[in-house]
C-alpha positions as MATLAB code, in Angstrom:
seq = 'XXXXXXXXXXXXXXXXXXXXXXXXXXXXXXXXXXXXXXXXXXXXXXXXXXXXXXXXXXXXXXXXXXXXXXXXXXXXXXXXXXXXXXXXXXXXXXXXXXXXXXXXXXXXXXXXXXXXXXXXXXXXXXXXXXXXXXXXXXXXXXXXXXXXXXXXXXXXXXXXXXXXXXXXXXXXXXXXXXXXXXXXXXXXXXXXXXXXXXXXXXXXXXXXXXXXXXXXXXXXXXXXXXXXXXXXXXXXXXXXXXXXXXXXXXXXXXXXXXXXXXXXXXXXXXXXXXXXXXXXXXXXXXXXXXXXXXXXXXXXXXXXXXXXXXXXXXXXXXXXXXXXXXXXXXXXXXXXXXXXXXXXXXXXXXXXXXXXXXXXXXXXXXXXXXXXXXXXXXXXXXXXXXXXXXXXXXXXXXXXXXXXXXXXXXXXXXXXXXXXXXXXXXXXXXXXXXXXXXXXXXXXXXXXXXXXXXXXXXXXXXXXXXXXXXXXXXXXXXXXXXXXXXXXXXXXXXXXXXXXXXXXXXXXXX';
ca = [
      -3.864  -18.253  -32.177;
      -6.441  -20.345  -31.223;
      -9.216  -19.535  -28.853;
      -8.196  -22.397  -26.196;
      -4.924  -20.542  -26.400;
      -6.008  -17.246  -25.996;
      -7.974  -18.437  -22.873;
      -5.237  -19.882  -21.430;
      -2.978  -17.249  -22.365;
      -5.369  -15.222  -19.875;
      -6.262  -17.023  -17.386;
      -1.913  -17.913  -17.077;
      -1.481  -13.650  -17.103;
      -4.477  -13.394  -14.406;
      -3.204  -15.467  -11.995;
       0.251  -13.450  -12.282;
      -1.399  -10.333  -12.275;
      -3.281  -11.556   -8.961;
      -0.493  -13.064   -7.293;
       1.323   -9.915   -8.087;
      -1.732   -8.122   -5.963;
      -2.181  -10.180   -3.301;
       1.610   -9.691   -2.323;
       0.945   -6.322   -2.384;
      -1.828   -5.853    0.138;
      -1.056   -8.877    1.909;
       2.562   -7.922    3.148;
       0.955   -4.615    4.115;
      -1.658   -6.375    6.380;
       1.261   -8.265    8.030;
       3.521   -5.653    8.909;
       2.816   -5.152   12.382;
       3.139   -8.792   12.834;
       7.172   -8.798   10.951;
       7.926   -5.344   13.018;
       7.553   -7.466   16.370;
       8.750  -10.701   15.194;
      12.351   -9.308   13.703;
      12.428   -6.511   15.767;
      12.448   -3.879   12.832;
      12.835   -0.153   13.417;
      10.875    2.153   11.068;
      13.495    2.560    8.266;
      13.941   -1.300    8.267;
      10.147   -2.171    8.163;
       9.996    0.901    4.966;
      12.589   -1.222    3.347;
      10.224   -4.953    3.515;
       8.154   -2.721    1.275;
      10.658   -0.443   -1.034;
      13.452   -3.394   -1.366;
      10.662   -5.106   -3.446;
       9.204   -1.911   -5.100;
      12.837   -0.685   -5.740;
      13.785   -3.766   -7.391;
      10.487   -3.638   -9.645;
      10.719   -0.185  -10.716;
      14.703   -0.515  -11.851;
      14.355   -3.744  -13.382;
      11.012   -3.628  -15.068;
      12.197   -1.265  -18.443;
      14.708   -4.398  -18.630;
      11.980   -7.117  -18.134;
      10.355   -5.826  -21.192;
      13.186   -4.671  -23.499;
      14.134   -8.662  -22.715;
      10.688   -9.597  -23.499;
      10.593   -8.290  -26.777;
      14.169   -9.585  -27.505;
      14.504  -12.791  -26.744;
      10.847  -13.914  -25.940;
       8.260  -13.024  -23.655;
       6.894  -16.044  -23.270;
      10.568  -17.254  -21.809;
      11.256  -14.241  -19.992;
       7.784  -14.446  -17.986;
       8.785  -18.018  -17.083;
      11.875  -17.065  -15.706;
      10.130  -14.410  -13.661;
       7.835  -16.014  -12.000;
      10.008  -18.483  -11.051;
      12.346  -16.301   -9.612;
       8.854  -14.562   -7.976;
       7.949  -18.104   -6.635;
      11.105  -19.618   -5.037;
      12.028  -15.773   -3.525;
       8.538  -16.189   -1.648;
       9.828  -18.974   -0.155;
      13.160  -17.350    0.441;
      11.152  -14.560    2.585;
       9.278  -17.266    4.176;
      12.363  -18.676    5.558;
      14.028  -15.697    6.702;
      14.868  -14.974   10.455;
      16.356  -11.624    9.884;
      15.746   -8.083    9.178;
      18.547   -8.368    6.023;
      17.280  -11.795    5.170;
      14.024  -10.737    4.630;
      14.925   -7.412    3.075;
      17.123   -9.380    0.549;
      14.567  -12.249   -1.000;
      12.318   -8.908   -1.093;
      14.464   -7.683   -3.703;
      14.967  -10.778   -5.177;
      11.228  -11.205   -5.011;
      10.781   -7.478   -6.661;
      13.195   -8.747   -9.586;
      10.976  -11.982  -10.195;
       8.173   -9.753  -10.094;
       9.500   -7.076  -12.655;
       9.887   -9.408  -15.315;
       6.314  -10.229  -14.770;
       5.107   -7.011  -14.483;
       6.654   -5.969  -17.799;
       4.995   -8.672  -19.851;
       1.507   -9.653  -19.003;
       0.040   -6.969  -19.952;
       2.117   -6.691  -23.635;
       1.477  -10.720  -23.870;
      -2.404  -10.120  -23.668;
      -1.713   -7.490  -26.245;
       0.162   -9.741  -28.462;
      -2.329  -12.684  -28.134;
      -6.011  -11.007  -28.656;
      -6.827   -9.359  -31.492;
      -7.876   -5.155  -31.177;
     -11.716   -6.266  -30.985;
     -11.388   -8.274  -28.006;
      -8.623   -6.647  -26.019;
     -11.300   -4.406  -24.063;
     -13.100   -7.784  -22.871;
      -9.794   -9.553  -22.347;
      -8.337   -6.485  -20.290;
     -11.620   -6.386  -18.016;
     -11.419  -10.074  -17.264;
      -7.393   -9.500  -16.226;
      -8.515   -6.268  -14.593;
     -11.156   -8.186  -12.756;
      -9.327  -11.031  -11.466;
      -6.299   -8.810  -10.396;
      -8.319   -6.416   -8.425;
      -9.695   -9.609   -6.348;
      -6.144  -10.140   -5.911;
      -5.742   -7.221   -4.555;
      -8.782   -6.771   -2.735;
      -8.572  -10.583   -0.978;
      -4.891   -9.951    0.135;
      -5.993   -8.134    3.333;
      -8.618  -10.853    4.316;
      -6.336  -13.941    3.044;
      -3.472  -12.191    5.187;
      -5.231  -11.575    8.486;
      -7.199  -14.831    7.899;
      -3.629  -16.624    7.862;
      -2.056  -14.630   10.460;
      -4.640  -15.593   12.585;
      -3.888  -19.157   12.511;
      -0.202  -19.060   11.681;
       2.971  -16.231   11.890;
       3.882  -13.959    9.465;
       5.495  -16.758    6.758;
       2.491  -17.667    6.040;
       1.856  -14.658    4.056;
       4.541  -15.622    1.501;
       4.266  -19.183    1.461;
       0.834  -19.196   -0.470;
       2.327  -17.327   -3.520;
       4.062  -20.975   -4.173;
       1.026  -22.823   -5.148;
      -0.083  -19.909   -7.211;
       3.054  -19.829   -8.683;
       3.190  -23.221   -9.744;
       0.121  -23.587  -11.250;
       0.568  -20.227  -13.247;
       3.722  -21.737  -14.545;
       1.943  -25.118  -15.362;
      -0.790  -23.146  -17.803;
       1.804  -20.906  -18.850;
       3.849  -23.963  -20.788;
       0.917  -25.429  -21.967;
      -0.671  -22.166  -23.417;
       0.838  -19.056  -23.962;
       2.311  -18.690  -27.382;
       5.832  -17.022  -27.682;
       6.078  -13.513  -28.964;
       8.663  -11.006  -29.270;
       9.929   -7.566  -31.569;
      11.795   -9.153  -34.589;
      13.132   -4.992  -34.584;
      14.163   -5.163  -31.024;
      17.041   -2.806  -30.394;
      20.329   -4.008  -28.422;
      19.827   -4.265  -24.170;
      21.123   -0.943  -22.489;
      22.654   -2.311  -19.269;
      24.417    0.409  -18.605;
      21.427    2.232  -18.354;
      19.822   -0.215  -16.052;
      22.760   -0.050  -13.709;
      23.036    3.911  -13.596;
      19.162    4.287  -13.592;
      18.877    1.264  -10.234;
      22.198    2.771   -8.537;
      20.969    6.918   -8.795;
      17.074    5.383   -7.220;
      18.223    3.444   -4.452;
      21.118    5.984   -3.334;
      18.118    8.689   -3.093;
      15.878    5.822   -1.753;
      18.287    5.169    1.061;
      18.416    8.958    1.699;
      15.221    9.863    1.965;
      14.490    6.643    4.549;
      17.764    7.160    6.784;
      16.805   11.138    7.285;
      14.070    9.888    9.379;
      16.646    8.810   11.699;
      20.313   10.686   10.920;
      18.256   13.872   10.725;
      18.256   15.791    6.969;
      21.716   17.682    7.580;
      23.379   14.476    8.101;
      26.705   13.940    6.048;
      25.317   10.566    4.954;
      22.207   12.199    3.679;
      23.514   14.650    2.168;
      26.096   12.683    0.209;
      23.681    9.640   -0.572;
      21.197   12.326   -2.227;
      24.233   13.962   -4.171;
      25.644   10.558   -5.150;
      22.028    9.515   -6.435;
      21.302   12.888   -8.224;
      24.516   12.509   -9.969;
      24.046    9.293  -11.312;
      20.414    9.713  -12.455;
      22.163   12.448  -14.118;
      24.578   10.347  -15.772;
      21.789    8.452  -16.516;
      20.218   10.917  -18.802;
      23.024   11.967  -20.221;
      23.762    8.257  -21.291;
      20.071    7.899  -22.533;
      20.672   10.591  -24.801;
      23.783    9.550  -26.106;
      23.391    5.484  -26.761;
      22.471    4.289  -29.822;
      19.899    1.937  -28.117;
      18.507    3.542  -24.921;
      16.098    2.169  -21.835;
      13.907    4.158  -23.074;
      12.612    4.527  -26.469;
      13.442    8.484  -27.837;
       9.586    8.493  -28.958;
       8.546    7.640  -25.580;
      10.497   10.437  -23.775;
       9.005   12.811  -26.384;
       5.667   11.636  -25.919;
       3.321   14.362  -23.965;
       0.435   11.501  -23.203;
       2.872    8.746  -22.181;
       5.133   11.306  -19.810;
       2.109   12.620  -17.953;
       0.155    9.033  -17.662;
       3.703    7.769  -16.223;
       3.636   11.253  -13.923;
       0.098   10.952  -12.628;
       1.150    6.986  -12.217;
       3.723    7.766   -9.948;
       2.400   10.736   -8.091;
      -0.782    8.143   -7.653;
       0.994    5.445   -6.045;
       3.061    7.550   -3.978;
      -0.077    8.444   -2.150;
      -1.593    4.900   -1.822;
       1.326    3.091   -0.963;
       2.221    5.566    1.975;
      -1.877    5.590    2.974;
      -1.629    1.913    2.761;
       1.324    1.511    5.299;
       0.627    4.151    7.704;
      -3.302    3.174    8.227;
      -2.275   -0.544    8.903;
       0.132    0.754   11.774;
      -2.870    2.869   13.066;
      -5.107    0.318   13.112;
      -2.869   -2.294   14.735;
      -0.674   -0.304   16.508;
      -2.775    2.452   17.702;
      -5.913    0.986   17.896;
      -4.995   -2.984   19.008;
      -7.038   -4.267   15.739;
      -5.984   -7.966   14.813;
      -5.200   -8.496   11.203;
      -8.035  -10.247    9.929;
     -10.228   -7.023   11.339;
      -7.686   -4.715   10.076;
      -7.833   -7.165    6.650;
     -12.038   -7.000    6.746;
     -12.251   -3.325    7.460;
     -10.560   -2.588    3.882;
     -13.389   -4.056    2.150;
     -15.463   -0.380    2.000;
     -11.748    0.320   -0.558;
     -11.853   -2.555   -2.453;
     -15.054   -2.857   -3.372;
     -15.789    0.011   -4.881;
     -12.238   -0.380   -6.673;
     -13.347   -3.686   -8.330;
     -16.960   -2.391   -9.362;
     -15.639    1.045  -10.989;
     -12.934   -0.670  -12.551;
     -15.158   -3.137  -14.445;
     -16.597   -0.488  -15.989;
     -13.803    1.538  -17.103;
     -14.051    0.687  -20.636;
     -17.360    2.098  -20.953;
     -16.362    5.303  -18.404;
     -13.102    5.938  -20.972;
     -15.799    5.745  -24.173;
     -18.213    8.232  -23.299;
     -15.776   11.303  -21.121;
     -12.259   12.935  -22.068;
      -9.360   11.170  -20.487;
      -8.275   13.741  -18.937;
     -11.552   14.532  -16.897;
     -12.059   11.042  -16.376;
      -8.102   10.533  -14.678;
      -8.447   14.596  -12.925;
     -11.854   13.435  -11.266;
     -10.770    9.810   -9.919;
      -7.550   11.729   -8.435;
      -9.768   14.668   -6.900;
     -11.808   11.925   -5.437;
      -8.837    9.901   -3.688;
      -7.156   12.979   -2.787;
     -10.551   13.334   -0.733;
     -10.257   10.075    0.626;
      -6.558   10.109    1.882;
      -6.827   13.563    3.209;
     -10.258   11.965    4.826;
      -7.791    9.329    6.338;
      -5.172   11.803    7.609;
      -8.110   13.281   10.056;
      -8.262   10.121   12.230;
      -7.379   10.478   15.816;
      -6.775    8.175   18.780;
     -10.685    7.792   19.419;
     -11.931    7.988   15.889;
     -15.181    6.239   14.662;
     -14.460    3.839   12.096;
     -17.269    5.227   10.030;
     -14.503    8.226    9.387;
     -12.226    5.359    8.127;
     -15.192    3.919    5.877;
     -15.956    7.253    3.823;
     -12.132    7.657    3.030;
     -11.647    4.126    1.746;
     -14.775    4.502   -0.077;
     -13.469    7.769   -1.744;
      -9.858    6.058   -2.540;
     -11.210    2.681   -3.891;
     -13.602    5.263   -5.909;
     -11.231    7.649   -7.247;
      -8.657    4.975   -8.291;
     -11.124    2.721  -10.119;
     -11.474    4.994  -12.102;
      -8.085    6.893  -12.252;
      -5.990    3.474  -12.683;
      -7.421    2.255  -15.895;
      -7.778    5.781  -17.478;
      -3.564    6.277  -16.711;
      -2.977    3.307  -18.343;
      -5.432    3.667  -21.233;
      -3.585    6.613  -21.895;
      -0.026    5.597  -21.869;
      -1.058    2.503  -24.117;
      -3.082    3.887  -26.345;
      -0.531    5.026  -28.990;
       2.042    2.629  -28.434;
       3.380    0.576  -31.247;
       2.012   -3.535  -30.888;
       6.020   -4.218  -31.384;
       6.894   -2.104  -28.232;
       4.365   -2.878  -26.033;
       6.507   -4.839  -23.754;
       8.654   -1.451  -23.104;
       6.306    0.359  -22.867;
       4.270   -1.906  -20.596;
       6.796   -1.866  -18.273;
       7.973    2.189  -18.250;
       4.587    2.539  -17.392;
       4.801   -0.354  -14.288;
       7.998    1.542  -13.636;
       6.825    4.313  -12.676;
       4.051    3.075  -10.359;
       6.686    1.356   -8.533;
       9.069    4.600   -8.698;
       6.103    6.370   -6.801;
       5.776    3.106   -4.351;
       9.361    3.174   -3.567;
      10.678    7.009   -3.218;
       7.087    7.678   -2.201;
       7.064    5.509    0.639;
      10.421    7.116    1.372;
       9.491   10.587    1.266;
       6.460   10.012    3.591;
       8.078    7.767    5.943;
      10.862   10.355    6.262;
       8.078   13.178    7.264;
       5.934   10.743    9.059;
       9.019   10.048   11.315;
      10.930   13.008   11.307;
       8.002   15.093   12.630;
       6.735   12.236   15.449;
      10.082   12.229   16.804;
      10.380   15.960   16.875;
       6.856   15.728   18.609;
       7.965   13.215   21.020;
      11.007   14.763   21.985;
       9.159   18.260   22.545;
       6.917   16.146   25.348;
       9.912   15.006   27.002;
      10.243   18.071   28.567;
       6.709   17.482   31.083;
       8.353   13.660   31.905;
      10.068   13.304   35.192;
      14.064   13.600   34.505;
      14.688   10.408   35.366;
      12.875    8.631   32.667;
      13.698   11.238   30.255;
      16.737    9.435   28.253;
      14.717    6.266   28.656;
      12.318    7.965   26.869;
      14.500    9.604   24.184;
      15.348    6.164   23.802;
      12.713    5.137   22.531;
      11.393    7.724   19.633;
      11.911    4.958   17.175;
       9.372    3.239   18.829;
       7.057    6.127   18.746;
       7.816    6.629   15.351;
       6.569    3.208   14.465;
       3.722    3.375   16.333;
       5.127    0.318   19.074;
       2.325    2.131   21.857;
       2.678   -1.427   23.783;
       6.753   -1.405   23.652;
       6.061    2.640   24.941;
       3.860    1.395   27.454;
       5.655   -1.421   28.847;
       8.992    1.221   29.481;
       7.200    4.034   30.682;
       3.643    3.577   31.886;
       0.101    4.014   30.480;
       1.005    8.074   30.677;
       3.137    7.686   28.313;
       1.762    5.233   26.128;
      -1.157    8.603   25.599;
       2.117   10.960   24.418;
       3.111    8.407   22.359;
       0.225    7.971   20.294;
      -0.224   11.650   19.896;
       3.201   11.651   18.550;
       2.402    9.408   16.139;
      -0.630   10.638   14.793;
       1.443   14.328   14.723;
       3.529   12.310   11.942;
       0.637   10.340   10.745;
      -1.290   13.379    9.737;
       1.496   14.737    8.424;
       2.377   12.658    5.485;
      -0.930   11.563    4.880;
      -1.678   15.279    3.953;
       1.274   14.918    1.457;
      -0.219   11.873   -0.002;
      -3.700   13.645   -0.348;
      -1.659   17.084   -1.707;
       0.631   14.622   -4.313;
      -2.906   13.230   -5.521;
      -3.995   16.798   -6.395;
      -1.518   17.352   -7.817;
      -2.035   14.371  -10.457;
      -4.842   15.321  -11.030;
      -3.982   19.186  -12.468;
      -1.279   17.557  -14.304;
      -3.649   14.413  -15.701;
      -6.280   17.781  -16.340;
      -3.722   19.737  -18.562;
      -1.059   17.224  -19.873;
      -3.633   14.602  -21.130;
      -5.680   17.058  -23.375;
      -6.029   16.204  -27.057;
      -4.568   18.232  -29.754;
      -7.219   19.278  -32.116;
      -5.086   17.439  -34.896;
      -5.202   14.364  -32.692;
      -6.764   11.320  -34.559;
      -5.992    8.802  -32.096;
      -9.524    6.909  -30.377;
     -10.281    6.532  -26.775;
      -9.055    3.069  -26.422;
     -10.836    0.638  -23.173;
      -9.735    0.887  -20.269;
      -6.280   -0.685  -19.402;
      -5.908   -1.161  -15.652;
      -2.272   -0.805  -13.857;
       0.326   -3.949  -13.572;
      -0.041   -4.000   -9.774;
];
């Protein structure tokens, strides 16, 4: 391939990879705005975020394994259209369901995407300059992801919450545009048959325990529903494995499943994300909700994160040279561990210099845990199954996003309520089933909706129900990072037979 190729090739997968970002942080930003406007409760505003994260995560192993079939090169195409016209889709929608719906669609778009720029870079540049062409793409997605919070409150400040999906359509299109003009087609001349049966099982067993986990927050854990939507879901991920073992052509490649260094970089992946996704969500509540912060200031004051994200991770080639992987990935999770459970202390009255030092420690630990993950999971891969592989790994990031989110929003909510509803006892009786009414609201941190039923009083319970829950699962996220970073420590160790380099770093497909 020719150099003008390869540049294209990279500047088409950076403006994916960004895109990809920015809707990631930018839809966080907003949703305070979309909880008023569509009048979502907290399960519904949980789903804007895990219909699109469950829809990447079950549809990403199938991205790639079509990648490498039939062309990766065709498949991305087809994704980011998909991606581009579901933006709009969102855009459009005046619903809860509406909106909830083009985010799946959006999350399929994006998983065929997410499988392949990463094995498409692979595939075009030669071993000696992947490490520069993976910083560049590292670099340019991380300002993706670190602009989304200031592009978002920038544009909510002039416009309503559309506006934060309508500017993934220019991208879009001119990502397509340099795509057909310079990314050369690739694909596994070996590649096995397509297991759909797999896909279905795998998609069907995540979002029955998905839905679980988010409607215990409001049916309450021994709920019939709950109980059966968890059974239903644990049987068919069972059924799942079972299948996987049986096909002749599984989801996931038998080498992969047996692989110690690609099972624990997928474990720390997910166990990672889970922490920042649920940080991510419940500090922009806090900030908007709790504290009256407009987006763009919520959107500036993630810049102390960010930046130290982007700056670490342009150096993660030369941090993954010189230390063990597994000291390098066990030290960036110890670090954001610090950070979140920083993050879980703030109150109603907090300084913001509390905030800074936690998103400092976060944007720290995961520059340099994000690249050293992926490193790892990469680095013994086959070039002929990189698009798999790619994607299992993007997989499980969004697994963690998804059930994560989930899992805290179901303790953040479950224990604010409980909170709430232990205060009713000093209100007045009259207002008391007013007030029970509204522990959704309290839940979601909706102080003004609080205030506007009950009185300023009340508004004061409110919050400190909220920050009860708050606290709550942002301890789990800190705790779920710690606990990455004991298995990254143990499960990432070289045998002393091992032969196999420290390859540069290789940041995340998010």
């Amino acid at each position: 391939m020719s150099g003008g190729r390869r540049g294209l090739t990279l500047v088409a997968m950076c403006l994916a990879q960004a895109m990809i970002l920015l809707d990631v942080t930018i839809v966080n930003v907003a949703l305070p705005s979309i909880q008023r406007e569509l009048d979502l409760s907290p399960g519904g505003l949980e789903w804007v975020i895990s219909a699109y994260a469950l829809a990447l995560a079950t549809l990403i192993p199938l991205g790639g394994a079509l990648g490498d079939r039939f062309g990766r090169k065709r498949v991305f195409l087809a994704g980011l259209a998909v991606f581009t016209v579901s933006s709009a889709g969102c855009a459009l929608s005046t619903t809860d369901l509406a909106l909830i719906g083009s985010r799946a669609c959006q999350g399929a778009g994006g998983a065929l995407m997410s499988a392949l720029t990463l094995s498409l870079l692979v595939e075009a540049f030669p071993p000696e300059r992947r490490a520069w062409a993976i910083g560049t793409w590292a670099g340019i997605g991380g300002l993706g992801f670190g602009a989304g919070p200031i592009v978002g409150g920038l544009l909510l400040s002039a416009f309503d919450w559309s506006s934060i999906f309508w500017v993934n359509v220019p991208i879009g299109i001119v990502g397509a545009v340099v795509t057909l003009a310079g990314v050369a087609e690739s694909r596994d001349p070996a590649a096995r048959r397509l297991d759909i049966a797999g896909v279905v099982l795998s998609a069907l067993g995540l979002f029955a325990i998905t839905l679980a986990l988010i409607e215990s927050s409001t049916e309450g854990w021994g709920s019939p529903v709950v109980l059966g939507l968890l059974a239903a879901g644990v049987a068919l991920l069972a059924a799942f494995a079972t299948w996987e073992r049986r096909t002749t052509s599984p989801m996931v490649p038998p080498a992969m499943v047996h692989d110690r260094v690609f099972l624990t970089a997928n474990s720390v992946f997910a166990l990672a994300y889970l922490a920042l996704t649920g940080s991510l969500f419940y500090v922009t509540l806090y900030y908007q909700n709790v504290r009256g912060w407009s987006a763009l200031r919520t959107g500036l004051s993630w810049i102390p994160l960010n930046l130290p994200f982007l700056i670490v991770a342009e150096f993660a080639g030369r941090i993954g040279a010189r230390f063990r992987r597994e000291a390098v990935i066990a030290t960036g999770a110890v670090i954001g561990a610090a950070g979140v459970l920083g993050l879980s202390r703030l109150g109603a009255d907090s300084t913001y210099t509390l905030a800074v030092v936690g998103y400092v420690c976060v944007g720290l630990g995961f520059g340099i845990l994000v690249p050293a993950s992926s490193t790892a999971a990469m680095s013994e891969v086959p070039p002929g199954s990189s698009g798999i592989a790619s994607g299992l790994l993007n997989t499980s990031r969004q697994i963690g996003t998804s059930v994560g989110l989930a899992v805290l929003g179901s303790i953040g909510v479950t224990l604010a309520v409980r909170d709430w509803n232990r205060r009713l006892a000093a209100f007045p009786e009259g207002v008391r089933s007013r007030a029970r009414a509204l522990a959704s609201d309290v839940a979601g941190a909706q102080v003004d909706t609080v205030a506007r039923s009950l009185g300023p009083g009340a508004a004061h319970e409110a919050v400190a129900s909220f920050l009860h829950g708050y606290r709550a699962a942002m301890t789990v996220g800190g705790v779920a990072l710690l606990i990455a970073a004991g298995l990254g420590g143990l499960g990432l160790r070289r045998r002393p037979t091992s032969t196999a380099a420290p390859a540069a770093g290789v940041p995340d497909d998010n």
